[in-house]
PDB file of C-alpha atoms and ligand atoms in Angstrom:
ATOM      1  CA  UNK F   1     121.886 147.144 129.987  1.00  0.00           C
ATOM      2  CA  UNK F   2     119.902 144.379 128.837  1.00  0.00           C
ATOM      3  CA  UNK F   3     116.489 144.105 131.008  1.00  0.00           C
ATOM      4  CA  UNK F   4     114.652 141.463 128.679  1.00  0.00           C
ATOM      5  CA  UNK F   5     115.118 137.948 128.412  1.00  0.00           C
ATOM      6  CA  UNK F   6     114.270 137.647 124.833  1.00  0.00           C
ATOM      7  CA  UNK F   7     114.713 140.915 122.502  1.00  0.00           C
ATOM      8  CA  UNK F   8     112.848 139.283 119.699  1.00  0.00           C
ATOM      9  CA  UNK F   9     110.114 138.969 121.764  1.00  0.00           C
ATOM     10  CA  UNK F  10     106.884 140.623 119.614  1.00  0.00           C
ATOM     11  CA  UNK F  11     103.665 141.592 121.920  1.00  0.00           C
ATOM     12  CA  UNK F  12     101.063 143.281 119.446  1.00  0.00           C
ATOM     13  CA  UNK F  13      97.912 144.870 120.209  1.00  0.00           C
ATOM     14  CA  UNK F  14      95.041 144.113 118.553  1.00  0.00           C
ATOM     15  CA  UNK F  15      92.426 145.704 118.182  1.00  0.00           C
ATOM     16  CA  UNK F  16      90.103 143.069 118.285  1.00  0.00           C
ATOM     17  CA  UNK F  17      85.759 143.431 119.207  1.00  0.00           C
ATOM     18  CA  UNK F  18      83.703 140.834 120.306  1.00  0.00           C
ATOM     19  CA  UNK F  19      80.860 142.417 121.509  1.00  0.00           C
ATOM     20  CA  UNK F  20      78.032 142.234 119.291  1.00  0.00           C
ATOM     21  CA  UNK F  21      78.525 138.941 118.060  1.00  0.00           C
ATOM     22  CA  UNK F  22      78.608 137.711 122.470  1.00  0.00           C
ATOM     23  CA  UNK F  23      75.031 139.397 122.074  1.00  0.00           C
ATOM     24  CA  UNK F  24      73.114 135.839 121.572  1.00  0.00           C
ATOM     25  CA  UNK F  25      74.883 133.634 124.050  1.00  0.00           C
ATOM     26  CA  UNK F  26      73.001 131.889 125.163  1.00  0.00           C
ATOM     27  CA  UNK F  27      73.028 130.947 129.279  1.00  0.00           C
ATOM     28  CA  UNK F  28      74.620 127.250 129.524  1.00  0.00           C
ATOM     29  CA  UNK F  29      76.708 128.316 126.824  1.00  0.00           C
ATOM     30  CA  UNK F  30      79.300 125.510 127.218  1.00  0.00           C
ATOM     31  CA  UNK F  31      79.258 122.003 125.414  1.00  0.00           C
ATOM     32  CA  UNK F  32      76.369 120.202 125.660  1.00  0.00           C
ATOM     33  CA  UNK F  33      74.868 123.110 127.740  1.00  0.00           C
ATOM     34  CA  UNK F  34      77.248 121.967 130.285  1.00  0.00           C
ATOM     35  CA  UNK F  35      76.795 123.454 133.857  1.00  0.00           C
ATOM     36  CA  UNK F  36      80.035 123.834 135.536  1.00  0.00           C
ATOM     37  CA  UNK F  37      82.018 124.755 132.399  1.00  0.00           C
ATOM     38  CA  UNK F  38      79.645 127.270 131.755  1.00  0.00           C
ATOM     39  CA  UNK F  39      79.891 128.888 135.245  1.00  0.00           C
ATOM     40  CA  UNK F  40      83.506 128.305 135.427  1.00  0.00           C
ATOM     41  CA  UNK F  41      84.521 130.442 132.303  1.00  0.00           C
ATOM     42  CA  UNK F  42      81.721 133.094 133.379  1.00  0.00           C
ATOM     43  CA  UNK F  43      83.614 132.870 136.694  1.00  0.00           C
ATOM     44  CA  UNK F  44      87.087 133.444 135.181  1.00  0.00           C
ATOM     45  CA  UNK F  45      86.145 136.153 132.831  1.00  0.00           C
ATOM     46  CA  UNK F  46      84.221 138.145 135.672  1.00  0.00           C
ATOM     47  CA  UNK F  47      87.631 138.485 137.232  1.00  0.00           C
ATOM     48  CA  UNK F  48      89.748 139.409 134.170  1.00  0.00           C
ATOM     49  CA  UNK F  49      89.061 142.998 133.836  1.00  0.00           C
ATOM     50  CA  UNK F  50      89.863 144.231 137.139  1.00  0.00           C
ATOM     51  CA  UNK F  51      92.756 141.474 137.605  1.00  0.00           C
ATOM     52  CA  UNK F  52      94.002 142.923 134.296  1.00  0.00           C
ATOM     53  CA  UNK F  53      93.980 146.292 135.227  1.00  0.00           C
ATOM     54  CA  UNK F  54      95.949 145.751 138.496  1.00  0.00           C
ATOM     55  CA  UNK F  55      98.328 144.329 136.420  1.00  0.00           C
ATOM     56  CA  UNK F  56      98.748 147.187 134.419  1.00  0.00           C
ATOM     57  CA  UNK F  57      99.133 149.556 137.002  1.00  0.00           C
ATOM     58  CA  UNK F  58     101.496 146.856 139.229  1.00  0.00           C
ATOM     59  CA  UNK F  59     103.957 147.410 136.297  1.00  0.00           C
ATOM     60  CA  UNK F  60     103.314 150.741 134.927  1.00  0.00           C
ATOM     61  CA  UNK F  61     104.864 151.922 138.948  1.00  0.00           C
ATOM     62  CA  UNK F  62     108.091 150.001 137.694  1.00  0.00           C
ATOM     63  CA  UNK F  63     108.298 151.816 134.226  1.00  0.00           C
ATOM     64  CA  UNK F  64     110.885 154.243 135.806  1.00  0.00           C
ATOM     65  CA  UNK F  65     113.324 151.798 136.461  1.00  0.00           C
ATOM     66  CA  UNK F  66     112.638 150.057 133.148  1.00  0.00           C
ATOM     67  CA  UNK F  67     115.830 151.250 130.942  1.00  0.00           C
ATOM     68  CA  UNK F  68     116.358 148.857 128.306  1.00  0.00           C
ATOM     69  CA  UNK F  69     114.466 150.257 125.120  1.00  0.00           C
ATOM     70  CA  UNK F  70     113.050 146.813 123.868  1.00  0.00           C
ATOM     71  CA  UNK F  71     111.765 145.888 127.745  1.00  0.00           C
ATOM     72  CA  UNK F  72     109.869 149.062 127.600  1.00  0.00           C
ATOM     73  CA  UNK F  73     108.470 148.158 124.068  1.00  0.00           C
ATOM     74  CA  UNK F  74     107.037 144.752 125.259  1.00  0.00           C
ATOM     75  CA  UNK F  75     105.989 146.174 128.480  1.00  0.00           C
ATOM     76  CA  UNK F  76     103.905 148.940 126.388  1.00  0.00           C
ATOM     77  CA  UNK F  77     102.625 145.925 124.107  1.00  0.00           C
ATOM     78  CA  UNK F  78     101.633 144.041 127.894  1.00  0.00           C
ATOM     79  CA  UNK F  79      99.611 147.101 128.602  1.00  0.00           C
ATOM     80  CA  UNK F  80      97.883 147.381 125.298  1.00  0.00           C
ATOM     81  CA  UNK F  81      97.129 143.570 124.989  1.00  0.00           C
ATOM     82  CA  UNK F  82      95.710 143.624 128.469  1.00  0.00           C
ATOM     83  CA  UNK F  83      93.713 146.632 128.287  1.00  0.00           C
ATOM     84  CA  UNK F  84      91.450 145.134 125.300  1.00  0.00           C
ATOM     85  CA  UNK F  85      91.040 142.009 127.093  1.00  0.00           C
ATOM     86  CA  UNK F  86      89.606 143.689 129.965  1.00  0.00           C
ATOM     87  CA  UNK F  87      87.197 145.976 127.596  1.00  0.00           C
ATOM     88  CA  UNK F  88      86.556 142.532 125.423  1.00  0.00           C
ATOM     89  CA  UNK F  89      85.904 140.546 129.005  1.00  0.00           C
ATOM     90  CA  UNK F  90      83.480 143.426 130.594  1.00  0.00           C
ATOM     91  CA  UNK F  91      81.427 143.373 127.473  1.00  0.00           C
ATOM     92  CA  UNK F  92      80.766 139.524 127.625  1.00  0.00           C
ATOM     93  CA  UNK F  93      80.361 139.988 131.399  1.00  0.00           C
ATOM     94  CA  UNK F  94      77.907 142.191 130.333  1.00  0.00           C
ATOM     95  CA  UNK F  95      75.992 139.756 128.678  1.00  0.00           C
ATOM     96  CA  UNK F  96      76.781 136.972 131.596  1.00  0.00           C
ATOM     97  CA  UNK F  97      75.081 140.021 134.019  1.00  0.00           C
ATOM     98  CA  UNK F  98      72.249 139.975 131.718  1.00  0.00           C
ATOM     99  CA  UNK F  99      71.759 136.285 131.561  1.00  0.00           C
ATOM    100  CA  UNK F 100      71.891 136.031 135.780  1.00  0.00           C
ATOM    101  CA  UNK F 101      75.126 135.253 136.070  1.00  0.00           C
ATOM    102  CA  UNK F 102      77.077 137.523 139.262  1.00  0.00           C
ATOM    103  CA  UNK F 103      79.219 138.677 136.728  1.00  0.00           C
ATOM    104  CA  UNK F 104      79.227 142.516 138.038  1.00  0.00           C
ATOM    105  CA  UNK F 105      78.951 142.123 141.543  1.00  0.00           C
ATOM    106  CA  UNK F 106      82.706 139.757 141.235  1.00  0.00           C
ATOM    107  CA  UNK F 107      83.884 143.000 139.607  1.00  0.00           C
ATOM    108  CA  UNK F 108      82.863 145.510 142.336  1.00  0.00           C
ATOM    109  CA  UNK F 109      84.428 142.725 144.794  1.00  0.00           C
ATOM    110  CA  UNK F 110      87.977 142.113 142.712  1.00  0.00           C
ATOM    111  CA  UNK F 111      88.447 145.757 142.166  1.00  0.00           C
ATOM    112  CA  UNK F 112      87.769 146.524 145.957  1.00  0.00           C
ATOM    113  CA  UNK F 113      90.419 143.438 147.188  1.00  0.00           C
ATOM    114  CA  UNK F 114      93.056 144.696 144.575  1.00  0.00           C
ATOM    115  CA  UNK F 115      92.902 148.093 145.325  1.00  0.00           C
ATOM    116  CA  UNK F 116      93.110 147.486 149.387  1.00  0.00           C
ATOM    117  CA  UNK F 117      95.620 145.029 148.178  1.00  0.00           C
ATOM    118  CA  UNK F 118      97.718 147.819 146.818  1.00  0.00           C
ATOM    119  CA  UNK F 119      97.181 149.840 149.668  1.00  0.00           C
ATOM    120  CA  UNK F 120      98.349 147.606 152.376  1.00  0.00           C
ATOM    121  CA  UNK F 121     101.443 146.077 150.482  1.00  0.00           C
ATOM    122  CA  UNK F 122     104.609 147.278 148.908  1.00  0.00           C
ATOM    123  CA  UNK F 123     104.798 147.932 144.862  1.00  0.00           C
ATOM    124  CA  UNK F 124     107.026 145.311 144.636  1.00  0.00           C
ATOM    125  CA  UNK F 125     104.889 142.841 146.282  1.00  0.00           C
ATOM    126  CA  UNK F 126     102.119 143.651 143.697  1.00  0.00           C
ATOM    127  CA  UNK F 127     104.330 142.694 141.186  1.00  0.00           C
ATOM    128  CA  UNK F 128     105.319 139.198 142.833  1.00  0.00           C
ATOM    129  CA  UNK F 129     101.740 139.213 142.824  1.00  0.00           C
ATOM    130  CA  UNK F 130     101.293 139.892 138.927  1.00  0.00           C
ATOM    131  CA  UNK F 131     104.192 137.833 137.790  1.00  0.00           C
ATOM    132  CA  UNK F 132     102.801 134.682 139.348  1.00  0.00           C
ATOM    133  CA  UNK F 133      99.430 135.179 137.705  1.00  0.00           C
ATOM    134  CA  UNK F 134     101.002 135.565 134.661  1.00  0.00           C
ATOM    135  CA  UNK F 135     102.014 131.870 134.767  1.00  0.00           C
ATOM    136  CA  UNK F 136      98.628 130.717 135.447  1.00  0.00           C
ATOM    137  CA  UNK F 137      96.978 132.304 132.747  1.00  0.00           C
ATOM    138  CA  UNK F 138     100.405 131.236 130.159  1.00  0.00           C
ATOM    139  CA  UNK F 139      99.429 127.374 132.076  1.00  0.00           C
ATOM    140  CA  UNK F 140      95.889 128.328 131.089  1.00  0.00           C
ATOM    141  CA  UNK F 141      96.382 129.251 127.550  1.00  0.00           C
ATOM    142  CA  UNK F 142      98.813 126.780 126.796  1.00  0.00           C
ATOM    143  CA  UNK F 143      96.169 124.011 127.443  1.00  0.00           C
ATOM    144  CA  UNK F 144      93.442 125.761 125.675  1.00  0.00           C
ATOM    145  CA  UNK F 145      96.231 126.233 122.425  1.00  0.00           C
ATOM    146  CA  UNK F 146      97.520 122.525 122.495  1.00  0.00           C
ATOM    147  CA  UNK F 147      94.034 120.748 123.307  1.00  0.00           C
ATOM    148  CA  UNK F 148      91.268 120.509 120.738  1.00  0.00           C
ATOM    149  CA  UNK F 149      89.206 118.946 123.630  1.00  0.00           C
ATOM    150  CA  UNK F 150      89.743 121.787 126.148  1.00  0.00           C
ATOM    151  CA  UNK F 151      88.595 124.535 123.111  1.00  0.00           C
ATOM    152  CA  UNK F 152      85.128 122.398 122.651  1.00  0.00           C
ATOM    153  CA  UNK F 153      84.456 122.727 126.068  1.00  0.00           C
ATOM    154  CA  UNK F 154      83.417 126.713 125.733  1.00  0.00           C
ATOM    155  CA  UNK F 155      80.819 125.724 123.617  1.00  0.00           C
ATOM    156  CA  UNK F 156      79.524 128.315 121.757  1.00  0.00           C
ATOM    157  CA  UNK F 157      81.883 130.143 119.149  1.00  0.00           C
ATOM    158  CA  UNK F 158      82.405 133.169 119.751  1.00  0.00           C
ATOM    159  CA  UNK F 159      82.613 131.962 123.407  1.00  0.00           C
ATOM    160  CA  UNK F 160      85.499 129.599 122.601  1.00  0.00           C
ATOM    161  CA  UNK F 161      87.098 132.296 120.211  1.00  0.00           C
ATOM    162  CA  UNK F 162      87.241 135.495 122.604  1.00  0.00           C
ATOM    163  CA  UNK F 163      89.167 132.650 125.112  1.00  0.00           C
ATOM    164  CA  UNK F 164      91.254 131.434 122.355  1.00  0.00           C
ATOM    165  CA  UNK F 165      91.980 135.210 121.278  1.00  0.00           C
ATOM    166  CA  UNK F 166      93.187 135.962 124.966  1.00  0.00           C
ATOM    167  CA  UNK F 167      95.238 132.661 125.380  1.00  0.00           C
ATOM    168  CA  UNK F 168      97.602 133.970 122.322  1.00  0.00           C
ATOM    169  CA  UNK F 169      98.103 137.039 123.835  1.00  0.00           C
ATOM    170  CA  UNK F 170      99.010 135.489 126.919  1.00  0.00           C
ATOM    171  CA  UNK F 171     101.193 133.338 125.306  1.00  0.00           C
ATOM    172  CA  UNK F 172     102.819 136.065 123.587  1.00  0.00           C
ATOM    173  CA  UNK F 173     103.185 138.179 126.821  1.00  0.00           C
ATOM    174  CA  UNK F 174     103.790 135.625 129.329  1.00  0.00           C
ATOM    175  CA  UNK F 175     107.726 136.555 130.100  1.00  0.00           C
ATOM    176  CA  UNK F 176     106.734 140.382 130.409  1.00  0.00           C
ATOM    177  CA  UNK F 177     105.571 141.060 133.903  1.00  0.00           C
ATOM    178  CA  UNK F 178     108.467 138.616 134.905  1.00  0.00           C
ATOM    179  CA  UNK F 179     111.399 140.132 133.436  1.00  0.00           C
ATOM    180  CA  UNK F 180     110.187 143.566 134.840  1.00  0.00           C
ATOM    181  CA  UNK F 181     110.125 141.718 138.038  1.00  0.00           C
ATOM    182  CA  UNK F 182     114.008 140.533 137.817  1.00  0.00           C
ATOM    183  CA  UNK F 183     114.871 143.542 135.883  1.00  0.00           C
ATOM    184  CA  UNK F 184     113.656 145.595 139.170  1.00  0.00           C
ATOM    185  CA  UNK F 185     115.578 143.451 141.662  1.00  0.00           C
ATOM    186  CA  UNK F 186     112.391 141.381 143.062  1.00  0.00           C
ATOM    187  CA  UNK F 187     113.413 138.481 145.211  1.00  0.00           C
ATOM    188  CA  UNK F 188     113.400 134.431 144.609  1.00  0.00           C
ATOM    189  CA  UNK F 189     112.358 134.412 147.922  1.00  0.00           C
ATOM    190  CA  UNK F 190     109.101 136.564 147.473  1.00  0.00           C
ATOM    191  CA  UNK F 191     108.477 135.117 144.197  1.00  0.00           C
ATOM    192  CA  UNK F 192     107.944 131.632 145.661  1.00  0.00           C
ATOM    193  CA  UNK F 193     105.832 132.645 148.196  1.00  0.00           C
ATOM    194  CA  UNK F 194     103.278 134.895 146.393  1.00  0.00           C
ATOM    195  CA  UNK F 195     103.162 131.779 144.439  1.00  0.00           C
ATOM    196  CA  UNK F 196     102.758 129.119 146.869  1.00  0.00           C
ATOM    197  CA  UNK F 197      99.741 131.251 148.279  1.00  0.00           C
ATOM    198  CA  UNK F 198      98.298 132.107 145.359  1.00  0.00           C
ATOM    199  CA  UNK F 199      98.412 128.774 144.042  1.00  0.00           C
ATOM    200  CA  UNK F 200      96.447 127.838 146.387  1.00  0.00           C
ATOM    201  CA  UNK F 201      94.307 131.093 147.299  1.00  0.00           C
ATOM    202  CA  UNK F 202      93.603 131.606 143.388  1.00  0.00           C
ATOM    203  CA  UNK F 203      91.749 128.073 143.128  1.00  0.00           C
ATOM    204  CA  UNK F 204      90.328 128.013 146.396  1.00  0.00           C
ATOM    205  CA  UNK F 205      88.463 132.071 145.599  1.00  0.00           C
ATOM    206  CA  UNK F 206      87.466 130.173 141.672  1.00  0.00           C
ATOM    207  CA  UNK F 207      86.105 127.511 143.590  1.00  0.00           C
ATOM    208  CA  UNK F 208      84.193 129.534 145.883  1.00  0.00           C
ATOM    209  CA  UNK F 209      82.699 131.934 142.914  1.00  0.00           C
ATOM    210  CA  UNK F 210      81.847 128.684 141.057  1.00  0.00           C
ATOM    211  CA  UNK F 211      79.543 127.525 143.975  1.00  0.00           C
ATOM    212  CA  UNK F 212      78.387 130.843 144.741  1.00  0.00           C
ATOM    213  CA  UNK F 213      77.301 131.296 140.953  1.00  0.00           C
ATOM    214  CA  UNK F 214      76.087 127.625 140.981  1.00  0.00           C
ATOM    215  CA  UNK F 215      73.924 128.158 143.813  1.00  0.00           C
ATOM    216  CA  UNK F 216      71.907 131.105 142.033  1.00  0.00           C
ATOM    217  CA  UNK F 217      71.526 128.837 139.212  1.00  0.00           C
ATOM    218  CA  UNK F 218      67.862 127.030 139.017  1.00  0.00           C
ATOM    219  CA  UNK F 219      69.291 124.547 136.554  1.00  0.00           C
ATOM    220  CA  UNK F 220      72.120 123.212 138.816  1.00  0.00           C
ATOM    221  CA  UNK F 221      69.096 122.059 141.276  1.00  0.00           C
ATOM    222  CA  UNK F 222      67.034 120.393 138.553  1.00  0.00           C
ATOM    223  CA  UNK F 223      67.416 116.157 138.624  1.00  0.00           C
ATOM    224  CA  UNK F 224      71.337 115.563 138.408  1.00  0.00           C
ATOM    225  CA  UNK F 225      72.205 117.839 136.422  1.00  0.00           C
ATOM    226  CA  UNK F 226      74.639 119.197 138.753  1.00  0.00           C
ATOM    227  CA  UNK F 227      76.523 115.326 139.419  1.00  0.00           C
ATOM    228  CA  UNK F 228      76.310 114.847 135.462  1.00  0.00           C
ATOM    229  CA  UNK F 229      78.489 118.329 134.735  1.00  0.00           C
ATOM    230  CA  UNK F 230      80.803 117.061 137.436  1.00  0.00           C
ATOM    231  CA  UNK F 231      81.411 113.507 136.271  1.00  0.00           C
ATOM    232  CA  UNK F 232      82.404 115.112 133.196  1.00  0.00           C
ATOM    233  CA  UNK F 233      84.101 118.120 134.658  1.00  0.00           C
ATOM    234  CA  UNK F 234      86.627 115.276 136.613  1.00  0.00           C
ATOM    235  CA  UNK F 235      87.529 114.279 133.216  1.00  0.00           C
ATOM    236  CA  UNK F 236      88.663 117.322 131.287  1.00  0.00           C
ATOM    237  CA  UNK F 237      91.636 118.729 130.810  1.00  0.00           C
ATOM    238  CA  UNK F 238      92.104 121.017 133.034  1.00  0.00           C
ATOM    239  CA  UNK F 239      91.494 118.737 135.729  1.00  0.00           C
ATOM    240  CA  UNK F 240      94.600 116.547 134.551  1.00  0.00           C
ATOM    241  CA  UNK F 241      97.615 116.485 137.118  1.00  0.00           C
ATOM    242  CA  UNK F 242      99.976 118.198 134.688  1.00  0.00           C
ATOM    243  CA  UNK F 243      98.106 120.875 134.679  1.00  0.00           C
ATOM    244  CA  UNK F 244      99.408 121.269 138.355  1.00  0.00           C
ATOM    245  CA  UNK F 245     102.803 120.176 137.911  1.00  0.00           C
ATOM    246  CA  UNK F 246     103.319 123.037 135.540  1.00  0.00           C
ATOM    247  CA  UNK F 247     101.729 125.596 137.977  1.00  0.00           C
ATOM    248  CA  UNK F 248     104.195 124.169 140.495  1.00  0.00           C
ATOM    249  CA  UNK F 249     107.071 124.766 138.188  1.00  0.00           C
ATOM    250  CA  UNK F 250     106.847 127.690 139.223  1.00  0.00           C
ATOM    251  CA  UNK F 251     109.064 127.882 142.526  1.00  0.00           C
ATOM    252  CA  UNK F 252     111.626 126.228 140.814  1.00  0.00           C
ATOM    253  CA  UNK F 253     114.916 127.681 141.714  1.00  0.00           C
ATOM    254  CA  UNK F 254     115.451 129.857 138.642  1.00  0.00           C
ATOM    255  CA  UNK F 255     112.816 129.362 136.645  1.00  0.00           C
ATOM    256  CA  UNK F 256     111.856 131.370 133.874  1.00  0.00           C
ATOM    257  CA  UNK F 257     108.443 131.637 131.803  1.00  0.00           C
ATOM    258  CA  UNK F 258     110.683 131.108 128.343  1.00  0.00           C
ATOM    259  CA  UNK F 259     111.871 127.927 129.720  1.00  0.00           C
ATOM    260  CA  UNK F 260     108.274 126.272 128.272  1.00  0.00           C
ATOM    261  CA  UNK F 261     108.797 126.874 125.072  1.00  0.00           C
ATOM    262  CA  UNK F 262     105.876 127.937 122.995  1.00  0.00           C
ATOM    263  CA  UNK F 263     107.181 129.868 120.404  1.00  0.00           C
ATOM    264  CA  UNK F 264     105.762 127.207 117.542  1.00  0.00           C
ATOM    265  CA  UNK F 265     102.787 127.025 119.638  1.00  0.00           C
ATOM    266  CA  UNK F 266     102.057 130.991 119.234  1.00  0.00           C
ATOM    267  CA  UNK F 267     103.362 131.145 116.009  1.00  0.00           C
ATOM    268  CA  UNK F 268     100.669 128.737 114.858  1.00  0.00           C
ATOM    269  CA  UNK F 269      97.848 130.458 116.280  1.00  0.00           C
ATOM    270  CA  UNK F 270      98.942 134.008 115.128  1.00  0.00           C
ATOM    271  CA  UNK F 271      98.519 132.042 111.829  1.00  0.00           C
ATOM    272  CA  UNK F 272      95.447 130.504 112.232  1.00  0.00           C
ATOM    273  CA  UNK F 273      93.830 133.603 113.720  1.00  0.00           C
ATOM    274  CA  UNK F 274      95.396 136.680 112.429  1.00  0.00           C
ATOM    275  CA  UNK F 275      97.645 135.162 109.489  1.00  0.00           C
ATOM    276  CA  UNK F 276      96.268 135.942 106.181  1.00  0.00           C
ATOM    277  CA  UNK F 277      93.210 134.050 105.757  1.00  0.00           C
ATOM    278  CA  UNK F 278      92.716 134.314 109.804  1.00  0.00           C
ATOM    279  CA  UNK F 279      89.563 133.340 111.371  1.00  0.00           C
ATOM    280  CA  UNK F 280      89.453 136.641 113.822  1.00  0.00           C
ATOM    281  CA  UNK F 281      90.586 138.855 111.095  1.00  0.00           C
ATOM    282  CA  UNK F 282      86.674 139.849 110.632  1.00  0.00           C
ATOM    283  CA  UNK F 283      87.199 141.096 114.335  1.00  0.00           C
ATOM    284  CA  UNK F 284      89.708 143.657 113.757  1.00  0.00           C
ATOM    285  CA  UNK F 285      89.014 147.410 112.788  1.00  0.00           C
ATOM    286  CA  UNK F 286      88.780 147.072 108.485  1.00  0.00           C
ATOM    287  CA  UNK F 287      92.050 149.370 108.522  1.00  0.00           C
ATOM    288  CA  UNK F 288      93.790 146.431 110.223  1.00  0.00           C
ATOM    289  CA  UNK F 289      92.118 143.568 108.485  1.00  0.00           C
TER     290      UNK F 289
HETATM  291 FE1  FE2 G   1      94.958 139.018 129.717  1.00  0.00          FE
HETATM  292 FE1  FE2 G   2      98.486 138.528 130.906  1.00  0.00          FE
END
């Protein structure tokens, strides 16, 4: 029986390595040396790794039920894909530890929450949990694909590339965890919920780490910095109200992740990046390259 939405659906993993050239970023890495976009991305990437890997294991406990051959394909290419973005994200929190940034410590606390999470609350729950995440991080990389001005925010190169790397791959994957969902009999009902608190609860924990990372930064109490990186901050995209209206298309009755479709979207970027004169091809393994 057909589990997945989309057989043609291709999730690769690549191999990719960012780590020694994220050795020389620099603190305010962001445009401009701009504050809050600076601690925001630090903030988001310190809670990749261990998000990821909850995800992982949220569907792997579904891969029994998972019978249609080209489902379990994808869901294998989900796992792979997410798996180097956590290693690629821990090495550039890494550097973000180094630089003062609370990078480890929001590890220790994500991988504590998630784990009690998955403790306290059914399988399938976990996977409500994963499927609406997915959409914020396929609302996430669709802006940072489609908007030259949201990819100049992150500053510094490599920076901007490891993001732009991981918003492909989300792009790519971004129907996975929610056809497992369906194709495991998860409700409408649940869906809409883990998504109406997590739409909130997601931005209101961000917003917390942001201040909390702010705080330990000497720089955000120096002469206005702080009120200059917001002005701006109001202004850019990610800030815009469609940014929202997206998330919220979420609870829609029947919505699906393929009903945005991006498939021009990812096929330019797999281009750009990975296509044969690729700008990340120099971060592959030289087998791949
Ligand atoms: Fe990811
Ligand atoms: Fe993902």
């Amino acid at each position: 029986m057909a589990q997945t939405t989309n057989p043609d659906r291709k999730v690769p993993t690549r191999r990719v390595s960012f780590e020694a050239s994220l050795q020389d970023v620099p603190k305010h890495f962001g445009a401009d040396g701009d504050l809050i976009t600076s601690h925001l991305s630090a903030a988001l990437s310190a809670v990749f790794p261990d998000g990821e890997d909850f995800f992982v294991r949220s569907v792997r406990r579904f891969r029994d039920q998972i019978t249609d051959p080209r489902l379990k394909r994808q869901v294998a290419g989900f796992i792979g894909q997410e798996a180097m973005h956590g290693r690629e994200h821990r090495a550039f929190n890494d550097r973000l530890d180094q630089l003062g940034y609370p990078t480890k410590k929001v590890e220790r606390i994500t991988k504590w929450g998630l784990a009690t999470r998955e403790r306290l609350l059914s399988a399938k729950s976990n996977l409500a949990v994963t499927a609406a995440l997915e959409h914020f991080t396929a609302t996430l990389a669709e802006l940072i694909l489609t908007s030259e001005e949201q990819r100049q925010q992150f500053g510094h190169p490599e920076v901007s590339n490891l993001f732009l790397w991981h918003a492909l791959e989300e792009s790519e994957h971004k129907a996975v965890a929610f056809d497992v969902y369906k194709a495991v009999g998860g409700s409408e009902r649940t869906r809409v919920w883990t998504m109406n608190f997590l739409r909130f609860g997601f931005v209101a924990a961000m917003t917390v780490q942001v201040l909390v990372s702010l705080v330990m930064d000497r720089a955000a109490c120096r002469g206005g910095n702080l009120r200059r990186s917001w002005r701006r901050f109001r202004q850019s995209p990610v800030m815009r109200r469609e940014v929202w209206v997206q998330l919220k298309d979420y609870n829609r009755p029947d919505f699906h992740p393929d009903d945005r479709d991006t498939t021009a979207l990812v096929e330019r970027w797999r281009e750009e990046l990975f296509g044969a004169r690729g700008t990340l091809n120099d971060k592959l393994p030289a087998s791949v390259a």
